[in-house]
Coordinates of C-alpha atoms in Angstrom, one line a residue:
X635 CA 0.0 0.0 0.0
X636 CA 1.1 3.6 -0.4
X637 CA 2.9 5.2 2.5
X638 CA 1.3 7.7 4.8
X639 CA 3.4 10.9 5.2
X640 CA 4.0 12.3 8.6
X641 CA 3.1 10.8 12.0
X642 CA -0.4 9.3 12.8
X643 CA -2.8 11.6 14.4
X644 CA -2.5 11.1 18.2
X645 CA -5.3 9.7 20.4
X646 CA -5.6 11.3 23.8
X647 CA -4.3 9.3 26.7
X648 CA -7.6 9.5 28.5
X649 CA -9.3 7.7 25.7
X650 CA -7.0 4.6 26.0
X651 CA -8.1 2.0 28.6
X652 CA -5.6 1.1 31.3
X653 CA -3.0 -1.5 30.3
X654 CA -4.4 -1.6 26.7
X655 CA -1.8 -3.5 24.7
X656 CA -0.6 -2.6 21.2
X657 CA -1.4 -5.0 18.3
X658 CA 2.1 -5.1 17.1
X659 CA 5.2 -7.3 16.7
X660 CA 4.5 -11.0 16.0
X661 CA 0.8 -10.8 17.0
X662 CA -0.4 -9.4 13.7
X663 CA 1.7 -11.8 11.7
X664 CA 0.3 -14.7 13.7
X665 CA -3.2 -13.4 13.0
X666 CA -2.5 -13.2 9.3
X667 CA -1.0 -16.8 9.4
X668 CA -4.4 -18.0 10.6
X669 CA -6.1 -16.9 7.4
X670 CA -7.4 -19.7 5.2
X671 CA -5.5 -20.6 2.0
X672 CA -5.4 -18.1 -0.7
X673 CA -7.8 -20.1 -2.9
X674 CA -10.5 -19.8 -0.3
X675 CA -12.7 -16.8 -1.3
X676 CA -12.5 -13.8 1.2
X677 CA -14.5 -10.8 0.1
X678 CA -12.4 -7.7 0.5
X679 CA -14.6 -5.1 -1.2
X680 CA -18.3 -4.2 -1.2
X681 CA -18.3 -4.8 -4.9
X682 CA -17.6 -8.5 -4.4
X683 CA -21.1 -8.8 -3.0
X684 CA -22.5 -7.4 -6.3
X685 CA -20.3 -9.8 -8.3
X686 CA -21.4 -12.8 -6.3
X687 CA -25.1 -11.7 -6.6
X688 CA -24.7 -11.4 -10.4
X689 CA -23.1 -14.8 -10.5
X690 CA -25.9 -16.4 -8.7
X691 CA -28.4 -14.8 -11.1
X692 CA -26.4 -16.0 -14.1
X693 CA -26.2 -19.6 -12.8
X694 CA -29.9 -19.6 -12.0
X695 CA -30.6 -18.6 -15.6
X696 CA -28.3 -21.2 -17.1
X697 CA -29.6 -24.0 -15.0
X698 CA -33.3 -23.1 -15.4
X699 CA -33.2 -22.4 -19.2
X700 CA -30.6 -24.3 -21.2
X701 CA -30.1 -27.1 -18.7
X702 CA -33.8 -27.5 -18.0
X703 CA -33.5 -27.7 -14.2
X704 CA -36.6 -27.1 -12.0
X705 CA -36.8 -23.6 -10.7
X706 CA -36.2 -24.3 -7.0
X707 CA -33.1 -26.5 -7.7
X708 CA -31.6 -23.9 -10.1
X709 CA -32.0 -21.1 -7.7
X710 CA -30.9 -22.9 -4.5
X711 CA -27.7 -24.3 -6.2
X712 CA -26.8 -20.9 -7.6
X713 CA -27.3 -19.2 -4.2
X714 CA -24.5 -21.2 -2.8
X715 CA -22.1 -19.1 -4.9
X716 CA -23.3 -16.1 -3.0
X717 CA -23.4 -17.8 0.4
X718 CA -19.9 -19.0 0.1
X719 CA -18.8 -15.4 -0.2
X720 CA -21.0 -13.5 2.2
X721 CA -22.7 -16.0 4.5
X722 CA -20.5 -19.2 4.8
X723 CA -22.5 -19.9 8.1
X724 CA -25.4 -21.1 5.9
X725 CA -23.4 -23.5 3.7
X726 CA -22.7 -26.3 6.2
X727 CA -26.4 -26.9 6.7
X728 CA -27.7 -26.0 3.3
X729 CA -25.2 -27.8 1.1
X730 CA -25.8 -31.3 2.5
X731 CA -29.6 -30.8 2.5
X732 CA -29.6 -29.7 -1.1
X733 CA -27.3 -32.5 -2.1
X734 CA -29.8 -35.1 -0.6
X735 CA -32.6 -33.4 -2.5
X736 CA -30.7 -33.6 -5.8
X737 CA -29.9 -37.3 -5.3
X738 CA -33.5 -38.2 -4.4
X739 CA -35.5 -35.9 -6.7
X740 CA -33.0 -35.4 -9.7
X741 CA -34.5 -32.2 -10.8
X742 CA -32.3 -31.8 -14.0
X743 CA -29.5 -33.0 -16.1
X744 CA -25.9 -33.2 -14.6
X745 CA -27.2 -33.5 -11.1
X746 CA -24.2 -35.7 -10.1
X747 CA -21.8 -33.0 -11.1
X748 CA -23.8 -30.5 -8.9
X749 CA -23.5 -32.8 -5.9
X750 CA -19.8 -32.8 -6.4
X751 CA -19.8 -29.0 -6.5
X752 CA -21.9 -28.8 -3.4
X753 CA -19.4 -31.1 -1.6
X754 CA -16.6 -28.8 -2.6
X755 CA -18.5 -25.7 -1.5
X756 CA -19.2 -27.3 1.8
X757 CA -15.5 -28.1 2.3
X758 CA -14.4 -24.6 1.5
X759 CA -17.0 -23.0 3.8
X760 CA -16.0 -25.2 6.7
X761 CA -12.4 -24.4 6.1
X762 CA -13.2 -20.7 6.2
X763 CA -15.2 -21.1 9.4
X764 CA -12.4 -23.0 11.1
X765 CA -9.9 -20.3 10.1
X766 CA -12.2 -17.7 11.5
X767 CA -12.1 -19.3 14.9
X768 CA -8.3 -19.3 14.7
X769 CA -8.2 -15.6 14.0
X770 CA -10.6 -14.9 16.9
X771 CA -8.4 -16.9 19.3
X772 CA -5.1 -15.2 18.2
X773 CA -6.7 -11.8 18.4
X774 CA -7.7 -12.5 22.1
X775 CA -4.2 -13.8 22.8
X776 CA -2.9 -10.4 21.4
X777 CA -5.2 -8.6 23.9
X778 CA -3.6 -10.6 26.8
X779 CA -6.8 -10.9 28.6
X780 CA -7.2 -7.1 28.9
X781 CA -10.9 -6.0 28.5
X782 CA -12.7 -2.8 28.9
X783 CA -16.4 -1.7 28.8
X784 CA -17.5 -0.1 25.6
X785 CA -18.1 3.6 25.4
X786 CA -21.8 4.4 25.0
X787 CA -22.9 0.8 25.6
X788 CA -26.4 2.0 26.5
X789 CA -27.1 3.6 23.2
X790 CA -29.7 2.2 20.8
X791 CA -28.3 -0.3 18.4
X792 CA -29.3 0.2 14.7
X793 CA -27.0 -2.5 13.4
X794 CA -28.8 -5.0 11.2
X795 CA -32.3 -3.4 11.2
X796 CA -32.0 -2.3 7.6
X797 CA -30.9 -5.7 6.3
X798 CA -33.6 -7.4 8.5
X799 CA -36.4 -5.2 7.0
X800 CA -35.2 -5.5 3.4
X801 CA -34.5 -9.2 3.8
X802 CA -37.9 -9.8 5.2
X803 CA -39.6 -7.9 2.4
X804 CA -37.7 -9.7 -0.4
X805 CA -38.4 -13.0 1.3
X806 CA -42.1 -12.3 1.5
X807 CA -42.1 -11.2 -2.2
X808 CA -40.2 -14.2 -3.3
X809 CA -42.4 -16.6 -1.4
X810 CA -45.5 -15.0 -2.7
X811 CA -44.2 -15.3 -6.3
X812 CA -43.4 -19.0 -5.7
X813 CA -46.9 -19.6 -4.4
X814 CA -48.7 -17.7 -7.2
X815 CA -46.8 -18.8 -10.2
X816 CA -47.7 -22.3 -11.4
X817 CA -45.2 -25.0 -11.5
X818 CA -43.9 -26.0 -14.9
X819 CA -41.9 -29.0 -16.0
X820 CA -38.6 -29.0 -18.0
X821 CA -40.5 -29.1 -21.3
X822 CA -42.3 -25.8 -20.6
X823 CA -41.4 -22.6 -22.4
X824 CA -38.5 -20.4 -21.3
X825 CA -40.7 -17.7 -19.9
X826 CA -42.7 -20.3 -17.9
X827 CA -39.5 -21.5 -16.2
X828 CA -37.7 -18.2 -15.8
X829 CA -40.3 -16.5 -13.7
X830 CA -40.5 -19.2 -11.0
X831 CA -36.7 -19.4 -10.9
X832 CA -36.6 -15.7 -10.4
X833 CA -39.1 -15.9 -7.6
X834 CA -37.0 -18.6 -5.9
X835 CA -33.9 -16.4 -6.4
X836 CA -35.5 -13.4 -4.9
X837 CA -36.6 -15.4 -1.9
X838 CA -33.0 -16.7 -1.5
X839 CA -31.6 -13.2 -1.7
X840 CA -34.2 -12.1 0.9
X841 CA -33.1 -14.9 3.2
X842 CA -29.4 -14.0 2.8
X843 CA -30.2 -10.4 3.8
X844 CA -32.3 -11.4 6.7
X845 CA -29.7 -13.8 8.0
X846 CA -27.0 -11.2 7.6
X847 CA -28.9 -8.6 9.5
X848 CA -29.8 -11.1 12.3
X849 CA -26.1 -12.3 12.6
X850 CA -24.7 -8.8 12.5
X851 CA -27.2 -7.6 15.1
X852 CA -26.5 -10.6 17.5
X853 CA -22.8 -10.1 17.3
X854 CA -23.1 -6.4 17.8
X855 CA -25.3 -7.1 20.8
X856 CA -22.7 -9.3 22.3
X857 CA -20.1 -6.7 21.8
X858 CA -22.0 -4.3 24.1
X859 CA -20.5 -5.8 27.2
X860 CA -16.7 -5.6 28.1
X861 CA -14.6 -6.6 25.2
X862 CA -10.9 -7.3 24.4
X863 CA -9.1 -4.0 23.5
X864 CA -6.1 -3.4 21.3
X865 CA -4.2 -0.3 20.1
X866 CA -4.1 -0.1 16.3
X867 CA -3.8 2.4 13.5
X868 CA -6.6 3.1 11.0
X869 CA -7.4 5.2 8.0
X870 CA -10.2 5.8 5.7
X871 CA -9.7 4.1 2.4
X872 CA -10.1 5.7 -1.0
X873 CA -13.6 4.0 -1.3
X874 CA -14.8 5.0 2.1
X875 CA -14.2 1.8 4.0
X876 CA -11.9 1.8 7.1
X877 CA -8.5 0.0 6.8
X878 CA -6.9 -1.3 10.1
X879 CA -3.1 -1.6 10.5
X880 CA -0.8 -2.9 13.2
X881 CA 0.2 -0.3 15.8
X882 CA 3.8 -0.3 14.6
X883 CA 2.9 0.0 10.9
X884 CA 3.3 3.8 10.8
X885 CA 3.9 3.7 7.1
X886 CA 0.6 2.1 6.3
X887 CA 2.3 -0.6 4.4
X888 CA 0.1 -3.6 5.1
X889 CA -3.5 -3.3 6.2
X890 CA -4.8 -6.3 8.1
X891 CA -8.5 -6.0 7.4
X892 CA -11.1 -3.6 6.1
X893 CA -14.5 -2.8 7.7
X894 CA -17.4 -0.4 7.0
X895 CA -18.1 1.8 10.0
X896 CA -20.5 4.5 11.0
X897 CA -20.0 7.2 13.7
X898 CA -21.9 6.7 17.0
X899 CA -23.6 10.0 17.9
X900 CA -23.7 11.1 21.4
X901 CA -27.4 11.6 22.3
X902 CA -26.8 13.2 25.7
X903 CA -27.4 17.0 25.6
X904 CA -27.7 19.3 22.7
X905 CA -24.9 21.4 21.1
X906 CA -24.6 25.0 22.0
X907 CA -25.2 26.0 18.4
X908 CA -27.0 23.3 16.4
X909 CA -26.8 25.2 13.1
X910 CA -23.1 25.8 13.5
X911 CA -22.5 22.1 14.5
X912 CA -24.5 20.9 11.4
X913 CA -22.5 23.2 9.1
X914 CA -19.2 22.0 10.4
X915 CA -20.3 18.4 9.9
X916 CA -21.4 19.2 6.4
X917 CA -18.0 20.8 5.6
X918 CA -16.2 17.8 7.0
X919 CA -18.3 15.5 4.9
X920 CA -17.7 17.5 1.8
X921 CA -14.0 17.7 2.4
X922 CA -13.9 13.9 2.7
X923 CA -15.8 13.5 -0.7
X924 CA -13.3 15.9 -2.3
X925 CA -10.3 14.1 -1.0
X926 CA -8.5 11.8 -3.5
X927 CA -6.8 8.7 -2.2
X928 CA -6.7 7.4 1.4
X929 CA -7.0 9.6 4.5
X930 CA -4.3 9.9 7.2
X931 CA -3.4 7.3 9.7
X932 CA -4.9 7.7 13.1
X933 CA -4.3 6.1 16.4
X934 CA -7.2 4.0 17.5
X935 CA -8.4 1.6 20.3
X936 CA -10.1 -1.4 18.9
X937 CA -12.8 -3.1 21.0
X938 CA -13.6 -6.7 20.1
X939 CA -11.7 -9.6 18.8
X940 CA -11.4 -9.0 15.0
X941 CA -11.8 -12.0 12.7
X942 CA -13.6 -12.8 9.4
X943 CA -17.2 -11.6 9.8
X944 CA -16.8 -10.1 13.4
X945 CA -18.2 -6.9 14.6
X946 CA -16.0 -4.3 16.3
X947 CA -16.0 -0.8 17.8
X948 CA -13.3 1.8 17.1
X949 CA -12.4 4.9 19.3
X950 CA -10.3 6.9 16.8
X951 CA -8.3 10.2 17.0
X952 CA -10.2 13.1 15.6
X953 CA -9.0 15.0 12.6
X954 CA -8.9 18.3 14.6
X955 CA -6.4 19.0 17.3
X956 CA -8.7 19.7 20.2
X957 CA -11.7 17.7 19.0
X958 CA -12.7 14.6 21.2
X959 CA -12.2 11.1 19.9
X960 CA -14.5 9.7 17.4
X961 CA -16.5 6.5 18.3
X962 CA -17.3 4.4 15.3
X963 CA -19.2 1.0 15.2
X964 CA -18.9 -1.5 12.4
X965 CA -21.8 -1.3 9.9
X966 CA -20.6 -4.4 8.2
X967 CA -18.5 -7.4 8.9
X968 CA -14.7 -7.4 9.3
X969 CA -13.1 -8.4 6.0
X970 CA -9.5 -9.8 6.4
X971 CA -7.1 -9.0 3.6
X972 CA -5.0 -11.7 2.1
X973 CA -1.6 -11.1 0.4
X974 CA -3.4 -11.3 -3.0
X975 CA -6.0 -8.7 -1.9
X976 CA -3.3 -6.4 -0.7
X977 CA -1.5 -6.7 -4.0
X978 CA -4.7 -5.9 -6.0
X979 CA -5.4 -2.9 -3.7
X980 CA -1.9 -1.7 -4.1
X981 CA -2.0 -2.0 -8.0
X982 CA -5.4 -0.3 -8.0
X983 CA -4.1 2.6 -5.9
X984 CA -1.1 3.1 -8.2
X985 CA -3.4 3.1 -11.2
X986 CA -5.6 5.8 -9.4
X987 CA -2.6 7.8 -8.6
X988 CA -1.3 7.7 -12.1
X989 CA -4.7 8.6 -13.4
X990 CA -5.0 11.6 -10.9
X991 CA -1.6 12.8 -12.0
X992 CA -2.6 12.6 -15.7
X993 CA -5.8 14.4 -15.1
X994 CA -4.0 17.1 -13.0
X995 CA -1.6 17.7 -15.9
X996 CA -4.5 17.9 -18.4
X997 CA -6.3 20.4 -16.0
X998 CA -3.1 22.5 -15.7
X999 CA -2.7 22.7 -19.5
X1000 CA -6.3 23.7 -19.9
X1001 CA -6.0 26.4 -17.2
X1002 CA -2.9 27.7 -18.8
X1003 CA -4.7 27.9 -22.2
X1004 CA -7.5 29.9 -20.6
X1005 CA -5.2 32.2 -18.9
X1006 CA -3.4 32.8 -22.2
X1007 CA -6.6 33.6 -23.9
X1008 CA -7.5 36.1 -21.2
X1009 CA -4.2 37.8 -21.5
X1010 CA -4.5 38.0 -25.3
X1011 CA -8.0 39.4 -24.9
X1012 CA -6.8 42.2 -22.5
X1013 CA -3.9 42.9 -24.8
X1014 CA -6.3 43.4 -27.7
X1015 CA -8.6 45.6 -25.7
X1016 CA -11.4 43.1 -25.5
X1017 CA -13.5 43.5 -22.3
X1018 CA -15.2 40.5 -20.8
X1019 CA -18.7 41.8 -21.2
X1020 CA -20.3 38.9 -23.2
X1021 CA -22.2 36.0 -21.6
X1022 CA -20.3 32.7 -21.7
X1023 CA -21.9 29.3 -22.4
X1024 CA -20.9 25.7 -22.4
X1025 CA -23.1 23.0 -23.8
X1026 CA -23.4 19.4 -24.8
X1027 CA -21.4 18.4 -27.9
X1028 CA -21.1 15.6 -30.4
X1029 CA -19.4 13.4 -27.8
X1030 CA -22.4 13.6 -25.4
X1031 CA -24.9 12.9 -28.2
X1032 CA -22.9 9.9 -29.4
X1033 CA -22.8 8.5 -25.9
X1034 CA -26.5 9.0 -25.6
X1035 CA -27.1 7.1 -28.9
X1036 CA -24.9 4.2 -27.7
X1037 CA -26.8 4.1 -24.5
X1038 CA -30.1 3.8 -26.2
X1039 CA -28.8 1.0 -28.5
X1040 CA -27.3 -0.8 -25.5
X1041 CA -30.4 -0.5 -23.4
X1042 CA -32.7 -1.7 -26.1
X1043 CA -30.9 -5.0 -26.2
X1044 CA -32.3 -5.9 -22.7
X1045 CA -35.9 -6.1 -23.8
X1046 CA -35.8 -6.3 -27.6
X1047 CA -35.6 -10.1 -27.4
X1048 CA -38.5 -10.3 -25.0
X1049 CA -41.9 -11.5 -26.3
X1050 CA -45.5 -10.9 -25.3
X1051 CA -46.4 -8.5 -22.5
X1052 CA -42.8 -8.3 -21.2
X1053 CA -41.7 -6.4 -24.2
X1054 CA -44.3 -3.7 -23.4
X1055 CA -43.5 -3.6 -19.7
X1056 CA -39.7 -3.4 -20.2
X1057 CA -40.1 -1.0 -23.1
X1058 CA -42.3 1.4 -21.1
X1059 CA -39.7 1.3 -18.2
X1060 CA -36.8 2.0 -20.6
X1061 CA -38.9 4.8 -22.2
X1062 CA -39.6 6.5 -18.9
X1063 CA -36.0 6.4 -17.8
X1064 CA -34.8 7.7 -21.1
X1065 CA -37.2 10.5 -21.1
X1066 CA -35.8 11.6 -17.7
X1067 CA -32.1 11.2 -18.4
X1068 CA -31.5 11.7 -22.1
X1069 CA -32.6 15.3 -22.4
X1070 CA -29.9 16.4 -19.9
X1071 CA -27.3 14.3 -21.8
X1072 CA -28.3 15.7 -25.2
X1073 CA -28.9 19.3 -24.4
X1074 CA -27.3 20.3 -21.1
X1075 CA -26.1 24.0 -21.0
X1076 CA -24.3 26.2 -18.5
X1077 CA -24.5 29.9 -18.9
X1078 CA -22.3 32.4 -17.1
X1079 CA -23.3 36.0 -16.6
X1080 CA -22.7 38.7 -14.1
X1081 CA -25.0 37.1 -11.6
X1082 CA -23.5 33.6 -11.6
X1083 CA -24.1 30.3 -13.3
X1084 CA -27.4 29.1 -14.9
X1085 CA -28.2 25.4 -15.5
X1086 CA -31.0 24.3 -17.7
X1087 CA -33.2 21.4 -16.5
X1088 CA -36.5 19.6 -17.1
X1089 CA -38.6 22.2 -15.3
X1090 CA -36.4 25.2 -16.1
X1091 CA -33.1 26.9 -15.3
X1092 CA -31.4 26.8 -11.9
X1093 CA -29.2 29.6 -10.6
X1094 CA -26.0 29.5 -8.7
X1095 CA -24.4 32.8 -7.6
X1096 CA -20.7 33.3 -7.9
X1097 CA -20.1 33.6 -4.2
X1098 CA -22.0 30.3 -3.4
X1099 CA -19.9 28.1 -5.7
X1100 CA -18.1 25.5 -3.6
X1101 CA -16.3 23.4 -6.2
X1102 CA -15.9 23.1 -10.0
X1103 CA -14.2 19.9 -11.0
X1104 CA -13.6 17.5 -13.9
X1105 CA -13.2 14.0 -12.4
X1106 CA -12.6 10.8 -14.3
X1107 CA -15.8 11.0 -16.5
X1108 CA -17.8 13.8 -15.0
X1109 CA -17.9 17.6 -15.0
X1110 CA -19.2 18.6 -11.6
X1111 CA -20.4 21.9 -10.1
X1112 CA -21.5 22.1 -6.5
X1113 CA -22.7 24.8 -4.1
X1114 CA -22.1 25.8 -0.5
X1115 CA -25.9 25.9 -0.2
X1116 CA -27.1 22.5 1.1
X1117 CA -30.4 22.8 -0.8
X1118 CA -28.6 22.9 -4.1
X1119 CA -28.5 19.6 -5.9
X1120 CA -25.0 19.1 -7.4
X1121 CA -25.0 19.4 -11.2
X1122 CA -22.9 17.0 -13.3
X1123 CA -22.5 15.8 -16.9
X1124 CA -20.8 12.6 -18.0
X1125 CA -18.7 11.6 -21.0
X1126 CA -15.9 9.1 -21.4
X1127 CA -12.3 10.0 -21.8
X1128 CA -9.0 8.5 -22.5
X1129 CA -6.0 10.3 -20.8
X1130 CA -3.3 8.5 -22.9
X1131 CA -5.1 9.6 -26.1
X1132 CA -5.4 13.2 -24.9
X1133 CA -1.7 13.2 -23.9
X1134 CA -0.6 11.6 -27.1
X1135 CA -2.3 14.1 -29.4
X1136 CA -2.4 17.1 -27.2
X1137 CA -6.2 17.2 -26.9
X1138 CA -8.1 18.9 -24.2
X1139 CA -11.3 17.2 -23.2
X1140 CA -14.4 19.5 -23.3
X1141 CA -15.1 18.9 -19.7
X1142 CA -11.5 19.9 -18.7
X1143 CA -11.8 23.1 -20.8
X1144 CA -15.2 24.0 -19.3
X1145 CA -14.0 23.3 -15.7
X1146 CA -10.9 25.4 -16.3
X1147 CA -12.9 28.4 -17.9
X1148 CA -15.6 28.3 -15.2
X1149 CA -12.9 28.1 -12.4
X1150 CA -11.0 31.1 -13.9
X1151 CA -14.3 33.2 -13.9
X1152 CA -15.0 32.0 -10.4
X1153 CA -11.6 32.8 -9.0
X1154 CA -11.1 36.1 -10.9
X1155 CA -14.1 38.5 -10.8
X1156 CA -12.4 40.7 -13.4
X1157 CA -12.9 37.9 -16.1
X1158 CA -16.6 37.5 -15.5
X1159 CA -19.2 38.8 -17.8
X1160 CA -20.3 42.3 -16.8
X1161 CA -24.0 41.9 -18.2
X1162 CA -26.8 39.6 -17.1
X1163 CA -28.1 37.0 -19.5
X1164 CA -31.6 37.4 -20.8
X1165 CA -34.2 34.8 -20.0
X1166 CA -33.7 32.9 -23.2
X1167 CA -30.0 32.4 -22.7
X1168 CA -30.3 31.3 -19.1
X1169 CA -31.7 28.0 -20.2
X1170 CA -35.1 26.8 -21.5
X1171 CA -37.0 23.9 -19.9
X1172 CA -36.1 20.5 -21.2
X1173 CA -39.5 18.9 -20.7
X1174 CA -40.6 19.5 -24.3
X1175 CA -37.6 17.4 -25.5
X1176 CA -38.4 14.8 -22.8
X1177 CA -42.0 14.7 -24.1
X1178 CA -40.9 14.4 -27.7
X1179 CA -38.6 11.5 -26.8
X1180 CA -41.3 9.7 -24.9
X1181 CA -43.8 10.1 -27.7
X1182 CA -41.3 8.9 -30.3
X1183 CA -40.3 5.9 -28.2
X1184 CA -44.0 4.9 -27.7
X1185 CA -44.6 5.2 -31.4
X1186 CA -41.6 2.9 -32.1
X1187 CA -42.9 0.3 -29.6
X1188 CA -46.4 0.4 -31.1
X1189 CA -45.0 0.1 -34.7
X1190 CA -42.7 -2.8 -33.8
X1191 CA -45.2 -4.7 -31.5

């Protein structure tokens, strides 16, 4: 991982429990040695959950349609790909039960191979659970029997409530779908087999979320009593998750695990100035969003025995000098990082750093070009009186066309009523998004910036602008006013192509020109724009797109 410049932010001595040991030396190494073999799947990113869910859906479709499996068997077998990643606690029970059902009922072709796959999945899940117990024991050994009561143990515990609610709803919907949809044999049509399989899959996803919420809530409840304590170092990763390091790893070279956390608010008393407190929190949140790369290392006291799937609590040094420590409780399970995961994270961080450097160089070049044009205009006696505008170009319209063609492929092969339903949903989404992509416009006058929209233009005064930036694919403008919804426009870009041919992306040029006007009032237009140039409503274009799409559906029905 990349090094962290400077010393870690210090944690006040009063926030450290008496005799709290440091997780350093051989103890972190022994904890890492307890990890399962590298071929055992250990999710290290939130995106792995989406990948596993997509794999489960794809396997369900392949088994239910080409292979001709019964819907319940296709979905239950596919769900083991998801459970192996996110809920290995289910697999030791579900895999043997499903294997017996496959042997007895034989719901489709190649069921013997599926039994072998289930046996392999069972073995991998058990190996991961055994390794989890080893990590837990070695973490407790590192604590040396030192425990401490958790700060704020009497607060309400929201952990798991959202997953329990969503999981219960999905499970109910899936079960209702299974009950309502008629059972079909393997000789039925694809649609007749796909819908029941989807209902079983939805029910399985709901069960997964429900079990995850209940397990997380139970483990967090157990953590409310006295827990082992360890001194560690943490930092916020580039994607928002918290990375935990050994106490002596002051360079941030090797994270031990990652975990999603949420700050525990103190409900006792009210701040002296609630508005000022909310403003400061908003500014801190916006600064974190603007920051590129990981945050600084901070000294922390870790409550709990960290292991794969565990719940923990962190008391972390604040970013400000005199601010009290921050109490953060895990909002997701602990995710240990293997050597392969660390290498992938390191490579990804290097790529992001190289991309940021390339974009910074392109932005600097665009800014220099804008400054040169301003100097040339002043030398020629040209006053900045005219209204400036930036608008969607050929690149944005080409991207919108490709998006329409790509999205049409999802429902064009459907038959019967599903084509109308999917087509109506696609038309509704396109009518909302495409007008902005095809015809966005920013107008700068003496009063500030004007943005066109579906209902009409929006105004952002010059002194309320918070940031103007060109990120990887987006041009973004945001305001200091909390009620202002950030404005953005997206378009692809290729830094190597821009560097190779000396091209300036339209977003980079627009961001540089708007920033120059924002920073230097003498360059701003000296006249206000009339109503027509501030931006016209885009709803007529949205209506025309919706009518045209509806006509195309009716013509091709």
